[in-house]
Coordinates of C-alpha atoms and ligand atoms in Angstrom, one line a residue:
M245 CA 14.9 10.1 -9.2
I246 CA 18.4 8.7 -8.4
A247 CA 17.7 5.8 -6.6
M248 CA 19.7 5.0 -3.3
E249 CA 20.3 1.9 -1.6
T250 CA 17.8 2.0 1.4
P251 CA 20.1 0.5 5.1
T252 CA 17.8 -1.0 6.7
K253 CA 14.9 -4.0 6.6
H254 CA 12.3 -1.5 8.5
K255 CA 8.1 -1.9 6.6
E256 CA 6.8 0.6 7.8
L257 CA 10.1 3.6 7.8
I258 CA 10.3 2.6 3.9
S259 CA 7.6 3.1 3.9
W260 CA 7.0 6.0 5.1
V261 CA 9.4 8.0 3.8
Q262 CA 8.6 6.8 0.3
D263 CA 4.7 8.2 1.7
M264 CA 6.2 11.6 2.5
E265 CA 9.1 11.6 -1.1
K266 CA 5.7 10.8 -2.8
M267 CA 4.7 14.1 -1.7
C268 CA 7.9 16.5 -1.0
R269 CA 8.1 15.3 -4.9
P270 CA 12.5 15.4 -4.2
D271 CA 14.6 15.2 -6.9
K272 CA 16.6 12.7 -5.0
V273 CA 16.8 10.9 -1.8
V274 CA 19.4 11.1 1.5
W275 CA 20.2 8.1 4.1
I276 CA 22.2 10.0 6.6
N277 CA 24.4 8.0 7.8
G278 CA 25.7 9.7 10.5
S279 CA 30.7 9.8 8.6
L280 CA 33.0 12.0 8.8
E281 CA 33.0 12.1 5.0
E282 CA 29.1 12.7 4.6
K283 CA 29.6 16.0 6.7
K284 CA 32.3 17.4 4.4
R285 CA 30.5 16.5 1.9
L286 CA 27.2 18.7 2.1
E287 CA 29.7 20.7 4.5
D288 CA 31.1 22.1 0.3
E289 CA 28.0 21.5 -0.4
A290 CA 25.8 23.6 1.1
C291 CA 29.3 26.7 1.4
G292 CA 29.2 26.0 -2.4
T293 CA 25.1 27.7 -2.7
G294 CA 25.8 30.1 0.2
E295 CA 23.9 28.3 3.1
L296 CA 26.4 28.4 4.5
I297 CA 29.6 30.6 5.0
K298 CA 33.4 28.5 6.2
L299 CA 34.7 30.9 8.8
D300 CA 38.9 31.6 9.7
E301 CA 40.1 28.2 9.7
K302 CA 43.1 29.1 11.9
K303 CA 40.7 31.2 14.2
L304 CA 37.5 28.8 14.3
P305 CA 38.6 25.2 13.4
G306 CA 35.7 23.8 11.9
C307 CA 33.2 26.1 12.0
F308 CA 30.9 27.4 9.9
F309 CA 28.5 30.4 9.6
H310 CA 24.5 30.3 8.4
R311 CA 22.0 33.6 8.0
S312 CA 18.5 32.6 8.6
N313 CA 15.7 34.8 6.5
P314 CA 14.5 37.6 8.2
N315 CA 10.9 36.5 8.8
D316 CA 12.2 33.2 10.8
V317 CA 14.7 33.7 13.0
A318 CA 12.6 32.5 16.6
R319 CA 10.2 30.0 16.8
T320 CA 6.2 31.2 16.3
E321 CA 3.9 29.5 19.2
S322 CA 1.1 31.2 17.8
L323 CA 1.7 28.6 15.3
T324 CA 3.1 25.4 16.6
F325 CA 0.1 23.2 16.7
I326 CA -1.3 20.3 18.7
C327 CA -3.4 18.5 16.7
T328 CA -4.9 15.4 19.3
K329 CA -8.9 14.1 18.5
N330 CA -9.9 16.3 21.6
K331 CA -10.1 19.4 21.4
E332 CA -9.6 19.1 25.0
D333 CA -6.1 17.0 24.9
A334 CA -4.5 19.8 23.8
G335 CA -5.2 22.2 27.2
P336 CA -6.4 26.0 27.0
T337 CA -2.6 27.0 27.0
N338 CA -2.0 25.3 22.9
N339 CA -2.7 26.1 20.1
W340 CA -5.3 23.5 18.1
M341 CA -6.0 22.1 14.8
A342 CA -7.7 19.2 14.6
P343 CA -5.5 16.1 13.0
Q344 CA -7.3 15.4 9.6
E345 CA -7.4 19.6 8.5
A346 CA -3.5 19.7 9.9
Y347 CA -2.3 16.4 7.9
E348 CA -4.3 18.4 5.3
R349 CA -3.2 22.2 4.5
A350 CA 0.2 21.0 5.8
A351 CA 0.0 18.6 2.6
D352 CA -1.1 21.1 0.5
I353 CA 1.9 23.0 1.4
F354 CA 4.4 20.2 1.0
G355 CA 3.5 19.3 -2.0
G356 CA 5.8 19.2 -4.8
A357 CA 8.6 21.8 -1.9
M358 CA 11.2 19.8 -2.4
K359 CA 11.3 20.0 -5.9
G360 CA 14.8 20.5 -7.2
R361 CA 16.1 19.5 -3.8
T362 CA 17.0 16.4 -1.6
M363 CA 15.0 14.8 0.4
Y364 CA 18.0 13.9 3.4
V365 CA 16.1 11.3 5.7
I366 CA 17.7 11.4 9.6
P367 CA 17.8 9.0 11.4
F368 CA 18.0 10.0 15.4
S369 CA 18.5 9.6 19.0
M370 CA 17.2 11.4 21.9
G371 CA 19.6 10.3 24.8
P372 CA 22.7 7.3 24.6
V373 CA 21.9 5.3 22.1
G374 CA 20.3 2.1 22.5
S375 CA 20.2 3.6 26.5
K376 CA 16.6 1.8 28.0
L377 CA 15.3 6.0 28.7
S378 CA 16.0 7.2 24.5
K379 CA 14.1 7.4 22.0
I380 CA 15.0 7.2 18.5
G381 CA 13.0 9.8 16.1
V382 CA 13.4 9.9 12.1
E383 CA 13.6 13.5 10.5
I384 CA 12.8 13.5 6.8
T385 CA 14.5 17.5 5.5
D386 CA 15.7 19.7 2.7
S387 CA 18.2 21.5 4.5
I388 CA 21.3 21.0 5.2
Y389 CA 21.6 23.4 7.5
V390 CA 19.5 21.1 9.5
V391 CA 21.4 18.1 9.0
L392 CA 24.5 19.3 10.4
N393 CA 22.5 20.9 13.3
M394 CA 20.8 18.0 14.2
R395 CA 24.1 16.0 13.8
I396 CA 25.2 18.1 16.4
M397 CA 22.6 18.6 18.5
T398 CA 21.8 14.7 18.7
R399 CA 23.1 11.1 17.8
I400 CA 22.2 10.6 13.7
G401 CA 23.2 8.3 11.3
D402 CA 23.8 4.0 11.0
A403 CA 24.1 3.7 15.0
V404 CA 20.7 4.7 16.1
L405 CA 18.6 2.1 12.8
K406 CA 20.4 -0.5 13.8
V407 CA 19.6 -0.2 17.2
L408 CA 15.7 0.7 16.1
G409 CA 16.6 -2.4 13.8
E410 CA 13.7 -4.2 11.6
N411 CA 10.2 -3.9 14.8
G412 CA 11.8 -0.3 17.1
S413 CA 9.2 2.4 17.5
F414 CA 10.0 5.4 16.1
T415 CA 8.7 9.3 16.2
K416 CA 7.7 10.5 12.5
C417 CA 9.1 14.1 12.0
L418 CA 9.5 16.1 8.6
H419 CA 10.4 19.6 7.9
S420 CA 10.5 21.3 5.0
K421 CA 11.2 25.1 4.2
A422 CA 9.3 24.7 2.0
D423 CA 9.3 28.5 0.1
L424 CA 10.1 30.2 3.2
D425 CA 6.9 32.5 3.8
I426 CA 5.3 33.4 6.5
K427 CA 1.9 32.4 5.2
K428 CA 2.6 29.5 4.6
R429 CA 4.4 28.4 8.5
L430 CA 3.2 25.6 10.3
I431 CA 4.4 23.6 12.7
L432 CA 2.4 20.4 13.8
H433 CA 2.7 17.8 16.3
F434 CA 0.7 14.8 16.3
P435 CA 0.9 13.4 19.9
E436 CA -1.4 10.5 19.1
D437 CA 0.5 9.6 15.9
N438 CA 3.8 9.8 17.3
T439 CA 3.8 12.3 14.3
I440 CA 5.6 16.2 13.4
W441 CA 5.2 17.7 10.7
S442 CA 7.2 21.4 10.4
V443 CA 6.5 23.3 7.0
G444 CA 7.9 26.7 6.4
S445 CA 10.7 27.9 8.6
G446 CA 14.6 27.0 8.7
Y447 CA 14.9 28.2 12.0
G448 CA 15.8 25.7 15.1
G449 CA 13.8 25.2 17.4
N450 CA 10.8 24.7 14.5
A451 CA 13.0 22.9 12.3
L452 CA 15.9 20.6 14.4
L453 CA 12.6 19.1 14.8
G454 CA 14.3 16.0 17.7
K455 CA 14.1 19.6 20.1
K456 CA 11.4 22.0 21.5
C457 CA 9.2 19.5 19.2
L458 CA 10.3 16.3 20.1
A459 CA 12.5 15.9 23.3
L460 CA 9.2 17.9 24.6
R461 CA 6.3 17.8 23.2
I462 CA 5.8 14.8 22.2
A463 CA 8.2 13.0 24.2
S464 CA 5.9 15.1 27.1
W465 CA 3.3 13.0 26.4
L466 CA 5.2 10.0 25.7
G467 CA 5.2 10.2 29.1
K468 CA 2.4 11.0 30.8
T469 CA 1.7 7.4 28.9
E470 CA 4.7 5.6 30.0
G471 CA 4.5 7.0 33.5
W472 CA 8.0 9.5 33.5
M473 CA 8.6 13.0 32.9
A474 CA 9.9 15.2 29.7
E475 CA 11.2 18.4 31.4
H476 CA 12.7 22.6 30.5
M477 CA 15.5 22.5 32.4
L478 CA 19.6 21.6 33.1
I479 CA 21.0 19.3 35.0
L480 CA 24.5 19.4 36.5
G481 CA 26.5 18.0 39.0
I482 CA 28.4 19.8 41.7
D483 CA 30.9 18.6 44.0
R484 CA 31.8 19.3 46.7
P485 CA 34.6 18.4 49.3
G486 CA 35.1 15.2 50.5
K487 CA 31.1 14.9 49.5
E488 CA 30.2 12.5 45.8
T489 CA 29.2 14.4 43.2
K490 CA 24.8 15.5 43.2
Y491 CA 23.1 16.7 41.1
I492 CA 19.8 18.9 40.4
T493 CA 17.6 19.5 37.5
A494 CA 16.3 23.0 37.5
A495 CA 13.8 24.8 35.2
F496 CA 13.7 28.5 34.5
P497 CA 11.3 30.9 31.5
S498 CA 13.6 31.7 28.9
A499 CA 16.3 34.1 29.4
C500 CA 17.3 34.0 33.9
G501 CA 20.2 32.4 32.4
K502 CA 19.8 28.9 32.4
T503 CA 23.0 27.9 30.1
N504 CA 25.3 30.2 32.2
L505 CA 24.2 28.3 35.3
A506 CA 23.7 24.8 33.5
M507 CA 27.8 26.3 33.3
M508 CA 29.1 28.3 35.8
I509 CA 32.6 29.3 37.5
P510 CA 31.5 28.8 41.6
P511 CA 33.4 31.8 43.0
E512 CA 37.2 31.7 43.7
G513 CA 36.8 31.4 48.1
Y514 CA 34.7 28.4 46.7
K515 CA 37.3 27.1 43.9
A516 CA 40.4 27.1 46.4
K517 CA 38.0 24.9 48.6
G518 CA 36.8 22.4 46.1
Y519 CA 34.5 22.8 44.6
R520 CA 33.2 21.9 40.9
V521 CA 30.2 22.8 38.7
W522 CA 29.8 19.6 36.2
T523 CA 26.9 20.5 32.5
V524 CA 24.6 17.6 31.6
G525 CA 22.5 19.2 30.4
D526 CA 21.7 22.9 29.2
D527 CA 18.3 22.7 28.0
I528 CA 16.0 19.5 28.3
S529 CA 15.6 17.4 31.0
W530 CA 14.5 13.9 30.8
L531 CA 13.7 12.2 34.4
K532 CA 12.5 8.3 35.0
I533 CA 12.4 6.1 38.7
G534 CA 16.0 4.8 38.5
S535 CA 15.9 0.6 40.0
D536 CA 18.1 1.7 43.3
G537 CA 14.7 4.2 43.5
T538 CA 16.1 7.6 42.7
L539 CA 14.7 9.8 40.5
R540 CA 17.1 9.9 36.8
A541 CA 17.8 12.4 34.4
I542 CA 19.5 11.9 31.2
N543 CA 20.1 15.4 28.8
P544 CA 18.2 14.4 25.5
E545 CA 20.7 16.1 22.6
A546 CA 24.5 16.6 22.0
G547 CA 24.6 19.7 22.2
Y548 CA 24.5 23.4 23.0
F549 CA 22.1 25.5 21.2
G550 CA 22.5 28.5 22.8
V551 CA 22.0 32.4 22.3
I552 CA 25.4 34.1 21.5
P553 CA 24.5 38.6 22.3
G554 CA 25.9 38.4 25.4
T555 CA 28.2 34.9 25.2
N556 CA 31.8 36.1 26.4
S557 CA 33.6 35.0 29.3
K558 CA 32.7 36.1 32.9
S559 CA 29.2 35.8 31.8
N560 CA 30.4 31.9 30.7
P561 CA 33.6 31.2 30.1
N562 CA 32.5 27.9 29.5
A563 CA 30.0 28.4 26.8
V564 CA 33.0 30.3 24.9
A565 CA 35.5 27.6 25.0
T566 CA 32.8 25.3 23.9
I567 CA 32.3 27.1 20.7
K568 CA 35.7 27.7 20.0
K569 CA 35.9 24.9 17.1
N570 CA 33.2 23.1 15.1
T571 CA 30.5 25.3 15.7
I572 CA 28.1 26.6 13.2
F573 CA 26.9 30.2 14.6
T574 CA 23.6 31.4 13.7
N575 CA 22.1 34.9 12.5
A576 CA 25.7 36.1 15.0
A577 CA 27.3 39.5 12.5
L578 CA 31.2 38.2 10.1
T579 CA 33.4 40.2 9.8
P580 CA 35.7 41.5 7.3
D581 CA 38.4 38.8 8.6
N582 CA 35.8 36.3 8.2
T583 CA 35.2 36.1 12.2
V584 CA 32.1 36.2 14.1
W585 CA 31.5 39.3 15.7
W586 CA 28.4 39.5 18.5
E587 CA 27.0 42.6 20.8
G588 CA 28.7 41.7 24.2
S589 CA 31.4 40.1 23.5
D590 CA 34.8 40.0 24.2
D591 CA 35.9 41.6 21.8
P592 CA 35.5 44.8 21.0
A593 CA 33.4 45.7 17.6
P594 CA 35.4 45.2 14.4
P595 CA 34.6 48.7 12.7
K596 CA 32.7 47.2 10.6
A597 CA 31.1 43.4 9.3
I598 CA 28.3 42.5 7.3
D599 CA 24.8 42.2 10.2
W600 CA 22.9 38.9 10.4
S601 CA 20.1 40.3 8.1
G602 CA 23.4 40.5 5.2
N603 CA 23.7 44.4 5.6
E604 CA 26.4 46.6 6.5
W605 CA 27.4 47.8 10.0
H606 CA 29.1 49.6 11.9
P607 CA 29.6 50.7 15.1
G608 CA 26.8 53.1 16.6
M609 CA 24.9 52.8 14.0
V610 CA 21.5 53.2 14.4
D611 CA 18.6 53.6 11.8
D612 CA 15.4 56.0 10.8
R613 CA 14.0 56.2 14.3
G614 CA 17.1 56.7 16.3
V615 CA 18.0 53.6 17.6
S616 CA 20.7 51.8 17.6
V617 CA 21.5 49.4 15.1
K618 CA 22.6 46.0 16.5
A619 CA 24.5 43.4 14.5
A620 CA 23.8 40.4 16.0
H621 CA 20.4 38.8 16.5
P622 CA 19.6 38.9 19.9
N623 CA 18.6 35.1 19.2
S624 CA 20.8 34.9 17.1
R625 CA 22.5 30.9 17.8
F626 CA 25.1 28.1 18.0
T627 CA 24.7 24.9 17.9
A628 CA 28.3 23.3 19.2
P629 CA 29.5 19.9 20.9
A630 CA 28.7 19.2 24.5
S631 CA 32.2 17.4 24.3
Q632 CA 33.4 19.8 23.9
C633 CA 32.4 21.3 27.1
P634 CA 35.3 22.0 29.3
C635 CA 32.8 21.3 32.2
V636 CA 31.3 18.5 30.9
S637 CA 30.1 16.6 33.2
P638 CA 31.7 12.3 33.0
K639 CA 28.6 11.2 33.5
W640 CA 26.7 13.0 30.8
E641 CA 26.2 10.0 28.4
D642 CA 25.8 7.9 30.8
P643 CA 23.2 4.9 30.3
E644 CA 21.5 4.9 33.7
G645 CA 21.1 9.3 33.9
V646 CA 21.8 10.8 36.7
P647 CA 20.1 10.4 40.4
I648 CA 18.3 14.3 40.7
S649 CA 18.9 15.3 44.6
A650 CA 16.7 18.7 44.5
I651 CA 14.3 20.1 41.3
L652 CA 14.8 23.7 41.5
F653 CA 12.8 26.0 38.8
G654 CA 12.7 30.1 39.2
G655 CA 11.1 33.3 37.6
R656 CA 12.6 36.5 37.3
R657 CA 10.5 39.1 39.3
A658 CA 11.7 42.0 41.5
N659 CA 9.4 41.2 44.6
V660 CA 7.5 39.0 46.2
M661 CA 10.0 36.1 45.4
P662 CA 13.2 35.2 48.5
L663 CA 15.8 34.3 46.8
V664 CA 14.7 30.8 47.9
F665 CA 12.7 29.0 49.3
E666 CA 13.0 25.4 49.5
T667 CA 9.0 23.7 49.8
L668 CA 7.1 22.3 52.5
S669 CA 6.3 18.9 50.5
W670 CA 6.2 17.2 46.5
N671 CA 2.6 18.7 45.8
H672 CA 3.7 21.9 47.8
G673 CA 6.8 22.2 45.4
V674 CA 4.4 21.5 42.8
F675 CA 2.2 23.7 43.2
T676 CA 5.0 26.3 43.5
A677 CA 6.5 25.4 40.3
S678 CA 2.7 25.8 38.3
T679 CA 3.0 29.7 39.8
V680 CA 6.7 30.2 38.2
G681 CA 6.4 33.4 36.0
S682 CA 8.6 36.5 35.1
E683 CA 7.6 39.6 35.2
K684 CA 7.6 41.3 31.9
T685 CA 10.1 43.2 30.0
A686 CA 10.0 46.5 27.7
A687 CA 10.7 43.6 25.2
Q688 CA 7.1 41.8 25.8
E689 CA 3.5 42.9 24.1
G690 CA 1.5 43.0 27.3
V691 CA 2.2 45.5 30.6
V692 CA 5.5 46.2 31.3
G693 CA 5.5 44.7 35.6
E694 CA 2.6 41.8 34.2
I695 CA 3.3 38.5 35.4
R696 CA 3.5 36.5 32.6
R697 CA 3.0 32.7 34.1
D698 CA 4.7 30.4 32.5
P699 CA 4.4 27.3 34.7
M700 CA 8.2 24.6 35.3
A701 CA 9.3 27.0 31.9
M702 CA 6.9 24.1 30.7
L703 CA 3.7 26.8 28.7
P704 CA 5.3 26.4 25.0
F705 CA 6.5 23.0 25.0
C706 CA 3.8 20.5 26.5
G707 CA 2.5 18.4 23.9
Y708 CA -1.0 18.4 25.6
N709 CA -3.8 19.8 28.8
M710 CA -1.6 21.4 31.3
G711 CA -3.9 20.5 33.9
D712 CA -3.3 16.8 32.9
Y713 CA 0.7 17.4 33.3
F714 CA 0.3 19.2 36.5
Q715 CA -1.9 15.9 37.5
H716 CA 1.1 14.0 36.5
W717 CA 3.2 15.8 38.1
I718 CA 0.8 15.1 41.6
N719 CA 0.9 11.0 40.1
M720 CA 4.4 10.5 39.4
G721 CA 5.5 12.2 43.7
K722 CA 3.4 8.9 45.2
K723 CA 5.4 6.6 42.6
I724 CA 9.1 7.6 43.6
P725 CA 10.6 6.0 45.6
K726 CA 13.1 8.6 46.7
L727 CA 12.0 12.3 46.1
P728 CA 14.1 15.1 45.0
K729 CA 12.9 18.4 47.3
I730 CA 12.0 21.2 45.5
F731 CA 12.6 24.6 45.1
H732 CA 11.9 28.3 44.3
V733 CA 14.8 30.3 43.3
N734 CA 14.8 33.7 42.4
W735 CA 17.6 35.6 41.1
F736 CA 16.4 39.0 40.8
R737 CA 15.8 41.0 43.1
T738 CA 16.1 44.1 43.1
D739 CA 16.0 47.4 45.9
D740 CA 14.1 50.1 46.6
H741 CA 16.1 51.7 43.7
G742 CA 15.8 48.8 40.7
K743 CA 19.4 47.5 41.5
F744 CA 19.1 43.4 41.6
M745 CA 21.2 42.9 44.9
W746 CA 22.3 39.7 44.9
P747 CA 25.3 39.5 42.5
G748 CA 24.1 36.1 40.7
F749 CA 26.7 34.0 38.0
G750 CA 28.6 32.2 39.9
D751 CA 27.9 33.6 43.5
N752 CA 24.6 30.9 42.8
M753 CA 26.7 28.3 44.5
R754 CA 26.4 30.1 47.5
V755 CA 22.5 29.5 47.1
L756 CA 23.4 25.5 45.9
D757 CA 25.4 25.1 49.0
W758 CA 22.3 25.9 51.2
I759 CA 19.9 23.4 48.7
L760 CA 22.3 20.8 48.8
D761 CA 23.3 21.3 52.7
R762 CA 19.1 21.0 53.5
C763 CA 18.4 18.2 51.1
E764 CA 21.5 15.7 53.7
G765 CA 19.3 17.7 56.5
K766 CA 23.0 20.0 57.5
V767 CA 21.4 23.0 58.7
D768 CA 18.4 24.1 60.1
A769 CA 15.8 26.6 58.3
I770 CA 12.9 28.8 59.2
Q771 CA 9.6 28.1 58.2
T772 CA 7.4 31.2 57.1
P773 CA 4.4 30.5 55.2
V774 CA 5.6 30.0 51.2
G775 CA 8.7 27.4 52.6
F776 CA 11.7 27.4 54.6
V777 CA 13.4 30.2 53.3
P778 CA 17.9 30.0 54.8
K779 CA 18.6 31.5 58.7
A780 CA 20.4 34.7 56.7
S781 CA 23.9 33.4 58.1
D782 CA 24.2 30.4 56.8
I783 CA 24.3 32.1 53.2
N784 CA 27.9 32.2 53.1
S785 CA 28.4 36.0 51.6
E786 CA 32.3 35.7 52.5
G787 CA 33.6 37.8 49.5
L788 CA 30.6 39.3 49.1
T789 CA 30.6 43.0 49.4
L790 CA 27.0 42.8 50.4
A791 CA 25.1 45.8 52.1
P792 CA 24.5 45.1 55.9
G793 CA 21.4 43.4 56.2
T794 CA 21.1 42.7 52.4
I795 CA 20.9 38.3 52.5
E796 CA 18.5 39.2 54.8
K797 CA 16.0 41.4 52.7
L798 CA 16.8 39.5 50.1
V799 CA 15.1 36.0 51.7
S800 CA 12.6 37.9 53.8
V801 CA 9.2 36.8 52.9
N802 CA 6.4 39.4 52.8
Q803 CA 2.9 38.8 53.0
A804 CA 1.5 41.6 52.2
E805 CA 2.6 41.0 48.6
W806 CA 2.0 37.2 48.8
R807 CA -1.1 38.1 49.0
E808 CA -2.0 40.8 46.0
E809 CA -0.3 36.8 44.5
Q810 CA -1.6 34.7 45.3
K811 CA -5.0 36.5 43.8
D812 CA -3.6 36.4 40.9
Q813 CA -2.3 32.9 40.9
E814 CA -6.3 32.6 41.8
K815 CA -7.1 33.9 38.0
F816 CA -4.4 31.5 36.0
F817 CA -5.1 28.5 37.9
K818 CA -9.2 28.9 36.9
T819 CA -8.3 29.4 33.2
F820 CA -7.3 25.0 33.6
G821 CA -11.2 24.8 34.6
D822 CA -12.2 21.0 35.1
R823 CA -8.5 19.4 34.5
F824 CA -7.0 21.2 37.0
P825 CA -5.7 19.1 39.4
K826 CA -7.5 19.2 43.4
E827 CA -4.5 19.0 45.2
L828 CA -3.5 22.6 43.5
W829 CA -6.6 23.3 45.0
D830 CA -5.8 22.7 48.2
E831 CA -1.9 23.5 47.7
Y832 CA -3.0 27.0 47.4
D833 CA -6.5 26.7 50.2
G834 CA -3.3 25.8 52.6
L835 CA -1.1 28.8 51.7
K836 CA -4.0 31.1 52.1
K837 CA -4.6 30.3 54.9
R838 CA -0.5 30.6 56.4
L839 CA -0.5 32.7 55.2
G840 CA -3.6 34.2 57.0
Ligands
SAT1421 O1 14.4 28.1 19.4 S1 14.3 26.7 20.6 O2 14.1 26.9 20.5 O3 15.3 25.8 19.4 C1 15.9 27.3 21.8 C2 14.6 27.6 22.6 O4 14.2 29.2 21.9 O5 14.9 27.7 23.9
MN1422 MN1 15.1 26.0 25.7

């Protein structure tokens, strides 16, 4: 074992690292300091072993390619556990394991797992280093890929240790790839110990422990205890002519275009008038009450871990610009000229490539069943620094956070849900958010068209009983002096022929414009049983080619459909038993009465 000087005097941290070293038995321990020299050394080492491939320096400067084990390309929710003393504290929507059993089972896998490897110790900050709204974690890992991703996604190194001092509190994050055996994979959260243990996977959400594990599951627990909120929300700023920048957050289940909305470019007519969107964050937001009484949001992350396929200069020009340099591409296709390609890219398919799983690929290829073979994995990802985004907000690292005027929730719904409605009150907003869902697509298990409820888009990410989580939302509403308004949006309503009625993407600015007008009390609305919907004439359709009456249809509320919707909501609410807040049943009953 090579002894290395420990760059901290934090006793608890030192002794935890020693304990983990004893269990995992690495050849050496390296404390990550965050320097450029260190980055270069790790990149060279990873390229030497094939863990990373350096991409063409002229076309993609500073970029690398990584292929993960084909059995390890997405989060594994079935192997993800909340390990609280009492099972009820994890609630009906989480997998639960008793802490002692969890530690023992994982210790068996971690035991000696780092033999022949280096154990890296990464001090990291979620949120700007030193901000009152930030939290510190330390991730131990045996993966250089993880170190280099954490370097982009969080703030790492000596600056963080300095803030941590000799007694600061931190989340203990232990990770090992072990042998990437799915039968020995566990993603364990111990909120009562402020600890995460993840073993057997190298994939993003399973292995970059700052992201979903800390910034959502552990942070949601800390938030409940400390009086703030950790949410699966993008944060964006909107400039409107002659007005100060307003900020909103938005939560959507996956596959609803969150990153695209966060980096949206308004339509031409709006741009010409001076409208502009600024990205504060694309995935996670931490919300705390500011000294000015507003709800303030920070993005705890420092980079984007975005889905690659479908990213092009139409769907998201800002993302395209962001990933031109210093980016890690995971599980895309590798082209003969040493760049990357994916389905839905700006470039035509190369004549041949190596696909995400390492096999030769050419356009038009089909498998034995005649199904077309994808070059890039559908969940292939880019990891890129937020600072490279052309529309990154000047306030994205403001330690005070940005004041939130409106919170948006939405899902992918072919019918029932109007394009937009404003909820009637905070509690009614919480109720609406708790019913968020998307229709199942052919790509998911279950019946196509059935609603998969995903309250607040937090179902896989809430670190405790969701009944208590809803109660926490209700309680926060009583404490925030300047409450944001809560809206529900649906970009995916279809017509009788199953075609999307709303163009989406940049044109969603037209809806955001109405939302901000509502926040400023500048525009009337129509009160319906489900909330306030826009008058069709208040949604600016200049420059759109919509059939007459489309906006009226988009904002219409069909009471019969809503009565059906409520039956399904009731079934869902009942799964939470006693822990489901009375306030939300009251809202449910109120809606039922209004629907008649
Ligand atoms: O896998 S991650 O959790 O990092 C990304 C995602 O699934 O949203
Ligand atoms: Mn996400």
